[in-house]
JSON list of C-alpha atoms in Angstrom, two decimals:
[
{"chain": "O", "resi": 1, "resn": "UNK", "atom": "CA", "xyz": [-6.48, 53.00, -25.80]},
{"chain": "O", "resi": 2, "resn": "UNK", "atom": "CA", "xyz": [-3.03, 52.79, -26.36]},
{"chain": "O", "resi": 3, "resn": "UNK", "atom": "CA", "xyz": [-1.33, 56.38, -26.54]},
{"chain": "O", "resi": 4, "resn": "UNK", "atom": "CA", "xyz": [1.24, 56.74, -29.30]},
{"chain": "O", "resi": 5, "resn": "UNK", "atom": "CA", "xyz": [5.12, 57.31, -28.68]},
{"chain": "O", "resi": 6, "resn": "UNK", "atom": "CA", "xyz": [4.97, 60.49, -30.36]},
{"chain": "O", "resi": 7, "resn": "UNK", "atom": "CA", "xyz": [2.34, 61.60, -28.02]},
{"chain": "O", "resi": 8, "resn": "UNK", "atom": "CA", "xyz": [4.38, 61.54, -25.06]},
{"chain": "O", "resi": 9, "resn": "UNK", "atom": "CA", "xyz": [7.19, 62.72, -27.02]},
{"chain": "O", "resi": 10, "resn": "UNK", "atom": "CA", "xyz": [5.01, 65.60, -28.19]},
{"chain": "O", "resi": 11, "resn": "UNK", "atom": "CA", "xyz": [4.13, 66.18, -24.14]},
{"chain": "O", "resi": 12, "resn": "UNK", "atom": "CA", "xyz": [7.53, 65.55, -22.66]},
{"chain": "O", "resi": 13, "resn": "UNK", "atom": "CA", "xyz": [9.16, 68.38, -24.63]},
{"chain": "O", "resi": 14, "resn": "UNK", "atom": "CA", "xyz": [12.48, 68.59, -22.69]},
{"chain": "O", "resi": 15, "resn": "UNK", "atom": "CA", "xyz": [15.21, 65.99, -23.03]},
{"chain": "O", "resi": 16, "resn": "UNK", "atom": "CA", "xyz": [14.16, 64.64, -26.32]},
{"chain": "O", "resi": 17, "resn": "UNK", "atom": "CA", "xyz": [11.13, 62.95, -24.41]},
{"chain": "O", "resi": 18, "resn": "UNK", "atom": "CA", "xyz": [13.95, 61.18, -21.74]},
{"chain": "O", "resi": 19, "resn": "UNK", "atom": "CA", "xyz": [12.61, 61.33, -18.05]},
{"chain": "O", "resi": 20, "resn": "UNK", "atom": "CA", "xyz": [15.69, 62.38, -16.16]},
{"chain": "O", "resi": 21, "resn": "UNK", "atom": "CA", "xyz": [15.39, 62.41, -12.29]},
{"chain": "O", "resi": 22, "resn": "UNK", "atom": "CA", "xyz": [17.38, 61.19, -9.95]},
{"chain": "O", "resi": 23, "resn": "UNK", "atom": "CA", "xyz": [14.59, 59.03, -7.93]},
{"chain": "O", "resi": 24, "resn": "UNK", "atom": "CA", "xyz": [12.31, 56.80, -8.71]},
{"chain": "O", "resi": 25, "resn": "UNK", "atom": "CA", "xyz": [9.57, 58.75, -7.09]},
{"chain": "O", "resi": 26, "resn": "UNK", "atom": "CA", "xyz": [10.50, 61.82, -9.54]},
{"chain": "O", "resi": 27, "resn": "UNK", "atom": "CA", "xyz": [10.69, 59.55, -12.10]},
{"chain": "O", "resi": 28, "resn": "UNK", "atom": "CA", "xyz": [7.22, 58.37, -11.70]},
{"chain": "O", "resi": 29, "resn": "UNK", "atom": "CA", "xyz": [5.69, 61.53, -10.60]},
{"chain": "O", "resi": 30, "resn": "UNK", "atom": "CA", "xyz": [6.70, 63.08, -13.84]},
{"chain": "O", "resi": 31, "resn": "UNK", "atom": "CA", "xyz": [5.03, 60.23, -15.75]},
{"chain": "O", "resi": 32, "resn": "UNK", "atom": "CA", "xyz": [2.31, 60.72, -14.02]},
{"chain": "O", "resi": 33, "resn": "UNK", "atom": "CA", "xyz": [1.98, 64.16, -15.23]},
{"chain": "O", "resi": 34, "resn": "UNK", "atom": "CA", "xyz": [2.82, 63.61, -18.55]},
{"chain": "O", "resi": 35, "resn": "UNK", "atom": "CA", "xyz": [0.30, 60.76, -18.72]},
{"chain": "O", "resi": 36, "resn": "UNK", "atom": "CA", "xyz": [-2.11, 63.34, -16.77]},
{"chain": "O", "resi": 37, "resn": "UNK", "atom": "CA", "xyz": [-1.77, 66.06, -19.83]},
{"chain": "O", "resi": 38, "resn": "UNK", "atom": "CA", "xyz": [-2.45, 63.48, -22.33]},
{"chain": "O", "resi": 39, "resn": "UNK", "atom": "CA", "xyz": [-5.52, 62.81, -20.64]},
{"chain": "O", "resi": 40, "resn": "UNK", "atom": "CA", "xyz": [-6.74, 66.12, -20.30]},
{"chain": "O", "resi": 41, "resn": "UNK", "atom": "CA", "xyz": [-6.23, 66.75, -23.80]},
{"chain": "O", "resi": 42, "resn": "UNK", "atom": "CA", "xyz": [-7.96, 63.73, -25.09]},
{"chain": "O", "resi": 43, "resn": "UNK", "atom": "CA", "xyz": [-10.95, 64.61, -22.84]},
{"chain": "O", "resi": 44, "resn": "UNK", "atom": "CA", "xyz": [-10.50, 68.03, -24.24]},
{"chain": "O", "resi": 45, "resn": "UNK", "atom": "CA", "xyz": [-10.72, 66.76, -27.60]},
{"chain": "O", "resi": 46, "resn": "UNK", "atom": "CA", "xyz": [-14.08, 64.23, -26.90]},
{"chain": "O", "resi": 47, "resn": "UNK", "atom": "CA", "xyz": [-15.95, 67.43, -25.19]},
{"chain": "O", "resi": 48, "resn": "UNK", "atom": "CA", "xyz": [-14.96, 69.65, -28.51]},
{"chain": "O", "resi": 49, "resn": "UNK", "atom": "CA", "xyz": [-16.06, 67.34, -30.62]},
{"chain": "O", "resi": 50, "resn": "UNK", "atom": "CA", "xyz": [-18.87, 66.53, -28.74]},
{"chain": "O", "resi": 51, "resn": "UNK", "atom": "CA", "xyz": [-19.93, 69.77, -28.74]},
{"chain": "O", "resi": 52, "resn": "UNK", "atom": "CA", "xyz": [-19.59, 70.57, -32.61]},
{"chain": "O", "resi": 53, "resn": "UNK", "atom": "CA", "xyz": [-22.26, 67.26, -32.85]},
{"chain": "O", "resi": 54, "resn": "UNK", "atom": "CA", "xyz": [-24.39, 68.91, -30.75]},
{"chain": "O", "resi": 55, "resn": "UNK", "atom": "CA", "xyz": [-24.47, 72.42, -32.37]},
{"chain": "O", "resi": 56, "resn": "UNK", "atom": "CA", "xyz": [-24.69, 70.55, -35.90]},
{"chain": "O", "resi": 57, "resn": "UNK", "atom": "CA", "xyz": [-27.86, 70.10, -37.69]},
{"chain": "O", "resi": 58, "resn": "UNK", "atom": "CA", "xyz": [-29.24, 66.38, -38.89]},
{"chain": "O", "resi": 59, "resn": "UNK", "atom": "CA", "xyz": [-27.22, 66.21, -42.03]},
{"chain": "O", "resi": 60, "resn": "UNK", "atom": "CA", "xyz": [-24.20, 67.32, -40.46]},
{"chain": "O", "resi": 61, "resn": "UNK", "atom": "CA", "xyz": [-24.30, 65.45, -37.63]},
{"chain": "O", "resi": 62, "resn": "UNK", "atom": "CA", "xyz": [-24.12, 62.30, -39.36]},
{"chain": "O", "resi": 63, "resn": "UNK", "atom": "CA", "xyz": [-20.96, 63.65, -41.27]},
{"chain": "O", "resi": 64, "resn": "UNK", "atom": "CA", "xyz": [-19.39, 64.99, -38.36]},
{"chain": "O", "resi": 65, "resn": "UNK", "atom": "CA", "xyz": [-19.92, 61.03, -36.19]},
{"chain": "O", "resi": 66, "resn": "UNK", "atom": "CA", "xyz": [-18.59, 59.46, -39.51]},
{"chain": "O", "resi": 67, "resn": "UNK", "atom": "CA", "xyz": [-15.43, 61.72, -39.53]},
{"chain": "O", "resi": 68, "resn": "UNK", "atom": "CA", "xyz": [-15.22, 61.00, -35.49]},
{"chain": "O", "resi": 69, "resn": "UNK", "atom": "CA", "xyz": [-15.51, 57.14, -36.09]},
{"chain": "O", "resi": 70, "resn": "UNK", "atom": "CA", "xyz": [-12.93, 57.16, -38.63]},
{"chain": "O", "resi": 71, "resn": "UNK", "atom": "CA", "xyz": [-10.48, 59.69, -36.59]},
{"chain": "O", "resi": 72, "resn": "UNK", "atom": "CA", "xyz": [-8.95, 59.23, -33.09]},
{"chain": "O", "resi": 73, "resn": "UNK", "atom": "CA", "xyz": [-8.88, 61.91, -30.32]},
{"chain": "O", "resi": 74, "resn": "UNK", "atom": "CA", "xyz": [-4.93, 61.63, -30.03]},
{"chain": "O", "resi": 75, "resn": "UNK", "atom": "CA", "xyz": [-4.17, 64.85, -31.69]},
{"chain": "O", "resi": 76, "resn": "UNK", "atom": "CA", "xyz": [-2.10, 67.67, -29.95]},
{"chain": "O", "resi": 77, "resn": "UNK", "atom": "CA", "xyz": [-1.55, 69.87, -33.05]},
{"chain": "O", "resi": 78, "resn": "UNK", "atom": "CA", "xyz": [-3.86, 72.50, -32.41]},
{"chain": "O", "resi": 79, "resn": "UNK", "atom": "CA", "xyz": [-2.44, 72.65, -28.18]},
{"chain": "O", "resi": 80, "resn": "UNK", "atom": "CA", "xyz": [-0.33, 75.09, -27.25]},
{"chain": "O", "resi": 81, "resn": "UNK", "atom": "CA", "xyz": [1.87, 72.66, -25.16]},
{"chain": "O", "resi": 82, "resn": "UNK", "atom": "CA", "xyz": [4.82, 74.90, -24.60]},
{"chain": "O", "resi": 83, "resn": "UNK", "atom": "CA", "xyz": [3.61, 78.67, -24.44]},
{"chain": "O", "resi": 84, "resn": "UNK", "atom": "CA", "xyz": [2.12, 80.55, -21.49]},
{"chain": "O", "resi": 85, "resn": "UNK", "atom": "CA", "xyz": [-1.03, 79.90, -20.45]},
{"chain": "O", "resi": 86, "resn": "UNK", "atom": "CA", "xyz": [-3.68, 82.33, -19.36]},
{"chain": "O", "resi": 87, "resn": "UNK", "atom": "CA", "xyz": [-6.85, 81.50, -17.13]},
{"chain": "O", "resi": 88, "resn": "UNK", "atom": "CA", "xyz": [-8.10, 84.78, -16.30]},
{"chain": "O", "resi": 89, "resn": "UNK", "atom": "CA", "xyz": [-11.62, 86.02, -16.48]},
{"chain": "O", "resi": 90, "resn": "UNK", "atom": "CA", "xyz": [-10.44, 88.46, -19.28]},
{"chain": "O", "resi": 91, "resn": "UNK", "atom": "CA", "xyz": [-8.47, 85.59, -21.49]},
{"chain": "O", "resi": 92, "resn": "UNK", "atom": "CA", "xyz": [-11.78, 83.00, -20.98]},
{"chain": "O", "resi": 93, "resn": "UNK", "atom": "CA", "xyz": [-14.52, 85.59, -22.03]},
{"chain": "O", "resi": 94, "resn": "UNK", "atom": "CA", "xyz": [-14.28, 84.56, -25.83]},
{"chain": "O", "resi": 95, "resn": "UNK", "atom": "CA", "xyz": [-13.58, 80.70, -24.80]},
{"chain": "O", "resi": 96, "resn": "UNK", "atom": "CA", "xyz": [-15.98, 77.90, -25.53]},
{"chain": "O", "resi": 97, "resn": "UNK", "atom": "CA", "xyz": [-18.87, 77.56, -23.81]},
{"chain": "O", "resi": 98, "resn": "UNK", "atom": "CA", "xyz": [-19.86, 74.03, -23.02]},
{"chain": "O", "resi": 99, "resn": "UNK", "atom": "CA", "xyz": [-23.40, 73.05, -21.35]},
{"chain": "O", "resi": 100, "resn": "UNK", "atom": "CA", "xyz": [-22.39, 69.94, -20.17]},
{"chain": "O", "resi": 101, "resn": "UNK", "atom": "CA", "xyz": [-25.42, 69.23, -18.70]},
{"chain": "O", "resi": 102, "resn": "UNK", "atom": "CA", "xyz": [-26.74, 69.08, -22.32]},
{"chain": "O", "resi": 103, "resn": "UNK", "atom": "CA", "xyz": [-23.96, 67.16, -23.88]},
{"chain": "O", "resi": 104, "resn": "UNK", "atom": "CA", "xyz": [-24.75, 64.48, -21.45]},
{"chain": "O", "resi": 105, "resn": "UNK", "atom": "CA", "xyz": [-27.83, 64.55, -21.85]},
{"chain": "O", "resi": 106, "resn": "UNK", "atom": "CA", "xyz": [-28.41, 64.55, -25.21]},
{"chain": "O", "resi": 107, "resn": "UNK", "atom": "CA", "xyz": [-29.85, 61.10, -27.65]},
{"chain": "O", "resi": 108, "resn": "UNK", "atom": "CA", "xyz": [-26.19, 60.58, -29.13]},
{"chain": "O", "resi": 109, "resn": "UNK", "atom": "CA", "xyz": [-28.36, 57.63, -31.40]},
{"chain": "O", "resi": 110, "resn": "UNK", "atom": "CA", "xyz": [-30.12, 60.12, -33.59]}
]
């Protein structure tokens, strides 16, 4: 999957997008991360979506894997990629609860 310029832009906030280290190590180090975030958040997206298919009843389930298959998971919008970031027990105890055990698991041809 090829990740879209305005991705990375989107992830390397500072510098207009511009890697600017002095070594080549730094330099690839912070691609690394960058490409490391865009990961994450494309997995991120996959298990959400994932999930919503598995929560969904028959009908919707078919409209939800139509909307997927027409969609990509390249979408940052709704990721808070500048702010401060809390992983507490307090700030997780409304997040989403995933059984991944059941998402992988489950008979994705229904």
């Amino acid at each position: 999957m090829s990740l879209t310029p305005k991705f990375a832009r989107a992830v390397s906030w500072g510098d207009s997008g511009e890697i600017k280290f002095a070594t080549k190590t730094e330099q690839l180090l912070a691609d690394v991360c960058r490409r490391l975030i865009q990961n994450t958040i494309i997995a991120w997206n996959y298990l959400y979506m994932s999930n919503e298919v598995l929560k969904a009843n028959s009908k919707e389930r078919k409209t939800l894997i139509k909307a997927i298959e027409e969609s990509s998971p390249i979408r940052w919008k709704h990721i808070n990629l500048h702010g401060t970031f809390d992983f507490s027990k307090e700030a997780l105890h409304n997040a989403l609860d995933f059984n991944i055990e059941e998402l992988i698991n489950f008979d994705w041809k229904d």
